[in-house]
């Protein structure tokens, strides 16, 4: 989510699953065997890290079946319903909001990377060139929208009434004090809408679809910020599968396999900051963020 980081929280709901999965054995049922089959939901199956990951897992006797989803709203409900075994597409903030909204208890079992979130434009070469009164697009899901607004504020394009929080939304934008107008669009639709606006915050998964490279960002947040833990991307599992040894082995493969890590950098335009965050820290962050979500719900 799969990425300029600030502080932490918010995000999602559930849409009907549109991808059918037939005849898939689960890793939970086969953990430890030579014929383990683990289905993993992703957004961006063609990303370079995944073929390397599948091959590396096979070398360890684990068959990985990747299930590609077209939008972020789909992998968590699929995991909840047992239609996949794991997913890897989201950060902690997104998962916290999903759990709180759905009453579910999906949990992180390992980190992958953190990614800067960038502002892109096909009309202007830098932020200062964007005229007053122009329109900038941001994602419409809560977690990415709050983060996007913080990027715009840091870039001097808007002012947020609250000063900017992980709960900021369009209502928090002080229109009279802001240089630009802001409108929200579905994240997957923003790339095709980029020519119609002055600039847009585009999630990393969709940057290349817009015919852009990550170096084209005219502003972005800082993934090395120590307060960025809630924006760390994760492998997520059902709570009862948190200790599954096969799943834990897959996390280890992702984090340590050289070919996988090279693919991760290639697919992110060398923007990914790979992490091996202790699972206990991820779980603690999820609990904190989810508590904040509930308090502000």
Tab-separated table of C-alpha atoms in Angstrom:
chain	number	residue	atom	x	y	z
A	1	UNK	CA	0.000	0.000	0.000
A	2	UNK	CA	0.834	-1.355	-1.186
A	3	UNK	CA	3.626	4.437	0.264
A	4	UNK	CA	5.826	10.396	2.979
A	5	UNK	CA	5.098	9.383	6.270
A	6	UNK	CA	3.881	11.351	9.197
A	7	UNK	CA	2.136	9.829	12.174
A	8	UNK	CA	-0.439	7.116	12.473
A	9	UNK	CA	-3.925	5.766	11.647
A	10	UNK	CA	-7.179	5.114	9.860
A	11	UNK	CA	-8.868	3.394	6.865
A	12	UNK	CA	-11.451	0.955	5.490
A	13	UNK	CA	-14.502	-1.010	4.931
A	14	UNK	CA	-15.427	-4.052	2.945
A	15	UNK	CA	-16.717	-4.598	-0.565
A	16	UNK	CA	-18.024	-7.847	-1.992
A	17	UNK	CA	-15.318	-10.189	-3.136
A	18	UNK	CA	-15.291	-10.430	-6.896
A	19	UNK	CA	-12.623	-13.048	-7.338
A	20	UNK	CA	-13.643	-16.667	-6.854
A	21	UNK	CA	-11.163	-19.106	-5.432
A	22	UNK	CA	-11.731	-22.762	-6.198
A	23	UNK	CA	-9.887	-25.843	-5.041
A	24	UNK	CA	-7.270	-24.022	-2.947
A	25	UNK	CA	-5.745	-25.840	-0.006
A	26	UNK	CA	-4.839	-23.575	2.894
A	27	UNK	CA	-1.463	-23.231	4.495
A	28	UNK	CA	-3.083	-23.593	7.917
A	29	UNK	CA	-4.292	-27.068	7.038
A	30	UNK	CA	-0.951	-28.195	5.655
A	31	UNK	CA	1.524	-26.375	7.860
A	32	UNK	CA	4.823	-28.200	8.041
A	33	UNK	CA	4.162	-30.555	5.133
A	34	UNK	CA	6.003	-30.821	1.855
A	35	UNK	CA	2.928	-29.912	-0.155
A	36	UNK	CA	1.882	-26.708	1.618
A	37	UNK	CA	-0.226	-24.429	-0.562
A	38	UNK	CA	-0.658	-20.904	0.745
A	39	UNK	CA	-2.903	-18.405	-1.003
A	40	UNK	CA	-1.817	-14.793	-0.575
A	41	UNK	CA	-3.933	-11.821	-1.608
A	42	UNK	CA	-2.018	-8.951	-3.194
A	43	UNK	CA	-2.728	-5.786	-5.153
A	44	UNK	CA	-0.205	-5.849	-7.974
A	45	UNK	CA	0.654	-9.469	-8.717
A	46	UNK	CA	2.952	-8.366	-11.543
A	47	UNK	CA	5.300	-6.529	-9.170
A	48	UNK	CA	8.819	-7.889	-9.548
A	49	UNK	CA	9.167	-9.218	-5.994
A	50	UNK	CA	6.354	-11.744	-6.350
A	51	UNK	CA	7.792	-14.163	-8.950
A	52	UNK	CA	11.012	-14.262	-6.936
A	53	UNK	CA	9.031	-14.835	-3.750
A	54	UNK	CA	7.032	-17.715	-5.253
A	55	UNK	CA	10.255	-19.345	-6.479
A	56	UNK	CA	12.010	-18.896	-3.136
A	57	UNK	CA	9.050	-20.372	-1.265
A	58	UNK	CA	8.994	-23.359	-3.625
A	59	UNK	CA	12.634	-24.031	-2.779
A	60	UNK	CA	11.483	-24.388	0.841
A	61	UNK	CA	8.690	-26.801	-0.112
A	62	UNK	CA	5.900	-24.228	0.082
A	63	UNK	CA	3.632	-23.615	-2.903
A	64	UNK	CA	2.416	-20.018	-2.969
A	65	UNK	CA	-0.630	-19.078	-4.996
A	66	UNK	CA	-0.971	-15.325	-5.471
A	67	UNK	CA	-4.478	-13.895	-5.772
A	68	UNK	CA	-4.497	-10.491	-7.462
A	69	UNK	CA	-7.173	-8.025	-6.349
A	70	UNK	CA	-8.146	-4.916	-8.280
A	71	UNK	CA	-8.683	-2.630	-5.290
A	72	UNK	CA	-7.657	-2.304	-1.665
A	73	UNK	CA	-11.152	-2.973	-0.355
A	74	UNK	CA	-11.128	-6.644	-1.348
A	75	UNK	CA	-8.219	-8.550	0.291
A	76	UNK	CA	-9.260	-8.090	3.936
A	77	UNK	CA	-12.812	-9.419	3.507
A	78	UNK	CA	-11.366	-12.318	1.500
A	79	UNK	CA	-8.973	-13.113	4.344
A	80	UNK	CA	-11.723	-12.797	6.936
A	81	UNK	CA	-13.908	-15.244	5.012
A	82	UNK	CA	-11.101	-17.771	4.653
A	83	UNK	CA	-10.936	-17.437	0.876
A	84	UNK	CA	-7.215	-16.685	1.130
A	85	UNK	CA	-4.666	-17.540	3.825
A	86	UNK	CA	-2.716	-14.275	4.035
A	87	UNK	CA	-2.644	-10.896	2.401
A	88	UNK	CA	0.145	-8.418	1.794
A	89	UNK	CA	-0.935	-5.022	0.535
A	90	UNK	CA	-1.655	-2.741	3.502
A	91	UNK	CA	-0.099	-0.817	6.340
A	92	UNK	CA	-1.093	-0.997	9.993
A	93	UNK	CA	-3.318	2.068	9.800
A	94	UNK	CA	-5.428	0.511	7.078
A	95	UNK	CA	-5.744	-2.774	8.955
A	96	UNK	CA	-6.709	-1.019	12.194
A	97	UNK	CA	-9.585	0.779	10.554
A	98	UNK	CA	-10.772	-2.394	8.830
A	99	UNK	CA	-10.753	-4.343	12.077
A	100	UNK	CA	-12.595	-1.619	13.949
A	101	UNK	CA	-15.200	-1.134	11.217
A	102	UNK	CA	-15.819	-4.847	10.688
A	103	UNK	CA	-15.379	-6.187	14.209
A	104	UNK	CA	-12.707	-8.588	12.952
A	105	UNK	CA	-9.298	-9.425	14.408
A	106	UNK	CA	-6.891	-9.761	11.505
A	107	UNK	CA	-3.329	-9.388	12.754
A	108	UNK	CA	0.132	-8.555	11.393
A	109	UNK	CA	2.612	-11.428	11.301
A	110	UNK	CA	5.534	-9.620	9.692
A	111	UNK	CA	6.692	-6.383	8.104
A	112	UNK	CA	7.737	-5.844	4.517
A	113	UNK	CA	8.582	-2.196	3.851
A	114	UNK	CA	7.473	1.370	4.200
A	115	UNK	CA	6.982	3.582	1.157
A	116	UNK	CA	6.870	7.348	0.712
A	117	UNK	CA	3.564	8.751	-0.506
A	118	UNK	CA	4.084	11.109	-3.428
A	119	UNK	CA	2.407	14.069	-5.127
A	120	UNK	CA	2.522	13.927	-8.936
A	121	UNK	CA	1.609	16.273	-11.762
A	122	UNK	CA	1.660	16.184	-15.545
A	123	UNK	CA	1.206	19.955	-15.712
A	124	UNK	CA	3.660	21.400	-13.209
A	125	UNK	CA	7.296	20.625	-12.443
A	126	UNK	CA	7.212	21.699	-8.827
A	127	UNK	CA	4.799	22.587	-6.062
A	128	UNK	CA	5.484	26.326	-6.262
A	129	UNK	CA	4.296	26.380	-9.889
A	130	UNK	CA	0.791	25.178	-9.019
A	131	UNK	CA	-1.498	28.234	-9.297
A	132	UNK	CA	-3.775	29.304	-6.496
A	133	UNK	CA	-7.286	27.895	-6.781
A	134	UNK	CA	-6.292	24.798	-8.741
A	135	UNK	CA	-7.574	21.357	-7.731
A	136	UNK	CA	-5.486	18.535	-6.267
A	137	UNK	CA	-6.812	14.968	-5.947
A	138	UNK	CA	-6.287	12.664	-2.965
A	139	UNK	CA	-7.390	9.059	-2.283
A	140	UNK	CA	-10.885	8.680	-0.849
A	141	UNK	CA	-10.093	5.931	1.693
A	142	UNK	CA	-9.598	7.284	5.189
A	143	UNK	CA	-6.051	6.152	5.978
A	144	UNK	CA	-4.488	7.279	2.726
A	145	UNK	CA	-6.549	10.460	2.622
A	146	UNK	CA	-5.308	11.612	6.032
A	147	UNK	CA	-1.739	10.861	5.064
A	148	UNK	CA	-2.184	12.592	1.692
A	149	UNK	CA	-3.542	15.745	3.327
A	150	UNK	CA	-0.525	15.869	5.614
A	151	UNK	CA	1.722	15.679	2.541
A	152	UNK	CA	-0.177	18.573	0.941
A	153	UNK	CA	0.093	20.614	4.112
A	154	UNK	CA	3.835	19.952	4.362
A	155	UNK	CA	4.136	21.082	0.744
A	156	UNK	CA	2.402	24.373	1.570
A	157	UNK	CA	-0.643	23.706	-0.588
A	158	UNK	CA	-3.275	23.470	2.156
A	159	UNK	CA	-3.874	24.296	5.799
A	160	UNK	CA	-5.628	21.844	8.099
A	161	UNK	CA	-7.855	23.228	10.846
A	162	UNK	CA	-6.651	20.635	13.337
A	163	UNK	CA	-3.027	21.156	12.412
A	164	UNK	CA	-3.121	17.717	10.802
A	165	UNK	CA	-3.830	14.345	12.344
A	166	UNK	CA	-4.188	10.732	11.270
A	167	UNK	CA	-7.931	11.412	11.255
A	168	UNK	CA	-7.826	14.444	8.947
A	169	UNK	CA	-10.295	14.394	6.075
A	170	UNK	CA	-11.621	16.911	3.565
A	171	UNK	CA	-13.692	18.594	6.272
A	172	UNK	CA	-10.437	19.433	8.065
A	173	UNK	CA	-9.168	21.494	5.116
A	174	UNK	CA	-9.278	25.234	5.818
A	175	UNK	CA	-10.356	26.338	2.354
A	176	UNK	CA	-9.899	30.054	3.032
A	177	UNK	CA	-6.301	29.529	4.124
A	178	UNK	CA	-5.369	26.942	1.488
A	179	UNK	CA	-3.724	27.582	-1.849
A	180	UNK	CA	-5.585	24.784	-3.678
A	181	UNK	CA	-8.874	22.955	-3.587
A	182	UNK	CA	-8.891	19.248	-2.737
A	183	UNK	CA	-11.158	16.514	-4.035
A	184	UNK	CA	-11.215	12.834	-3.175
A	185	UNK	CA	-11.216	10.016	-5.737
A	186	UNK	CA	-10.911	6.254	-5.527
A	187	UNK	CA	-7.191	5.488	-5.389
A	188	UNK	CA	-7.292	3.220	-8.441
A	189	UNK	CA	-8.968	5.934	-10.536
A	190	UNK	CA	-6.585	8.764	-9.698
A	191	UNK	CA	-3.944	7.883	-12.337
A	192	UNK	CA	-6.419	8.253	-15.208
A	193	UNK	CA	-7.744	11.462	-13.657
A	194	UNK	CA	-4.335	13.089	-13.282
A	195	UNK	CA	-4.628	15.138	-16.533
A	196	UNK	CA	-7.839	16.686	-15.189
A	197	UNK	CA	-6.288	18.122	-12.022
A	198	UNK	CA	-3.243	20.206	-11.178
A	199	UNK	CA	-1.679	17.372	-9.208
A	200	UNK	CA	-2.612	14.259	-7.294
A	201	UNK	CA	-1.428	12.047	-4.490
A	202	UNK	CA	-0.967	8.639	-6.125
A	203	UNK	CA	-0.437	5.447	-4.158
A	204	UNK	CA	2.732	3.624	-5.169
A	205	UNK	CA	0.762	0.695	-6.578
A	206	UNK	CA	-0.657	2.958	-9.263
A	207	UNK	CA	2.244	5.281	-10.140
A	208	UNK	CA	3.453	3.354	-13.173
A	209	UNK	CA	-0.138	3.001	-14.421
A	210	UNK	CA	-0.152	6.776	-14.762
A	211	UNK	CA	2.890	6.603	-17.030
A	212	UNK	CA	5.042	8.081	-14.261
A	213	UNK	CA	8.150	7.039	-12.384
A	214	UNK	CA	8.638	7.480	-8.664
A	215	UNK	CA	11.303	10.092	-9.337
A	216	UNK	CA	8.566	12.284	-10.864
A	217	UNK	CA	7.079	13.074	-7.442
A	218	UNK	CA	7.101	16.813	-6.781
A	219	UNK	CA	6.539	16.294	-3.040
A	220	UNK	CA	6.484	13.321	-0.685
A	221	UNK	CA	6.636	12.355	2.963
A	222	UNK	CA	9.534	10.815	4.841
A	223	UNK	CA	9.448	7.029	5.387
A	224	UNK	CA	12.336	7.216	7.871
A	225	UNK	CA	10.303	9.262	10.351
A	226	UNK	CA	10.385	7.391	13.712
A	227	UNK	CA	6.656	8.053	14.050
A	228	UNK	CA	5.989	6.149	10.839
A	229	UNK	CA	5.470	2.675	12.329
A	230	UNK	CA	1.699	2.645	11.634
A	231	UNK	CA	2.481	3.061	7.927
A	232	UNK	CA	4.688	-0.021	7.765
A	233	UNK	CA	3.335	-2.517	5.243
A	234	UNK	CA	2.630	-5.984	6.599
A	235	UNK	CA	1.653	-9.553	5.992
A	236	UNK	CA	-1.746	-10.038	7.665
A	237	UNK	CA	-3.360	-13.262	8.866
A	238	UNK	CA	-6.419	-14.336	10.818
A	239	UNK	CA	-5.696	-14.168	14.549
A	240	UNK	CA	-5.888	-17.928	14.971
A	241	UNK	CA	-3.129	-18.341	12.388
A	242	UNK	CA	-0.677	-15.852	13.894
A	243	UNK	CA	1.690	-18.613	15.050
A	244	UNK	CA	1.482	-20.724	11.888
A	245	UNK	CA	5.061	-21.820	11.197
A	246	UNK	CA	4.586	-21.977	7.433
A	247	UNK	CA	3.312	-18.399	7.346
A	248	UNK	CA	6.182	-17.235	9.541
A	249	UNK	CA	8.617	-18.938	7.187
A	250	UNK	CA	7.094	-17.047	4.268
A	251	UNK	CA	7.636	-13.754	6.082
A	252	UNK	CA	11.257	-14.715	6.679
A	253	UNK	CA	11.689	-15.555	2.992
A	254	UNK	CA	10.264	-12.203	1.935
A	255	UNK	CA	12.468	-10.282	4.356
A	256	UNK	CA	15.747	-12.082	3.693
A	257	UNK	CA	15.758	-13.462	0.153
A	258	UNK	CA	18.057	-11.374	-2.022
A	259	UNK	CA	16.042	-11.788	-5.229
A	260	UNK	CA	12.823	-10.824	-3.453
A	261	UNK	CA	14.435	-7.721	-1.997
A	262	UNK	CA	15.860	-6.750	-5.369
A	263	UNK	CA	12.402	-7.132	-6.903
A	264	UNK	CA	10.892	-5.022	-4.140
A	265	UNK	CA	13.263	-2.197	-4.944
A	266	UNK	CA	12.679	-2.541	-8.675
A	267	UNK	CA	8.905	-2.461	-8.343
A	268	UNK	CA	9.033	0.551	-6.018
A	269	UNK	CA	11.522	2.533	-8.053
A	270	UNK	CA	14.015	2.129	-5.220
A	271	UNK	CA	11.672	3.977	-2.858
A	272	UNK	CA	10.883	1.050	-0.545
A	273	UNK	CA	12.572	1.053	2.841
A	274	UNK	CA	12.722	-2.655	3.679
A	275	UNK	CA	12.066	-3.491	7.326
A	276	UNK	CA	12.238	-6.430	9.716
A	277	UNK	CA	10.179	-4.877	12.483
A	278	UNK	CA	9.548	-7.192	15.450
A	279	UNK	CA	6.055	-8.659	15.252
A	280	UNK	CA	5.386	-7.615	18.852
A	281	UNK	CA	5.938	-3.987	17.845
A	282	UNK	CA	3.557	-4.356	14.909
A	283	UNK	CA	0.871	-5.903	17.104
A	284	UNK	CA	1.312	-3.193	19.738
A	285	UNK	CA	1.052	-0.477	17.110
A	286	UNK	CA	-2.094	-2.059	15.687
A	287	UNK	CA	-3.703	-2.144	19.141
A	288	UNK	CA	-2.819	1.494	19.791
A	289	UNK	CA	-4.056	2.703	16.437
A	290	UNK	CA	-7.245	0.647	16.666
A	291	UNK	CA	-7.949	2.097	20.106
A	292	UNK	CA	-7.524	5.599	18.689
A	293	UNK	CA	-9.829	4.734	15.793
A	294	UNK	CA	-12.498	3.548	18.216
A	295	UNK	CA	-12.153	6.681	20.347
A	296	UNK	CA	-12.544	8.913	17.310
A	297	UNK	CA	-15.213	6.850	15.568
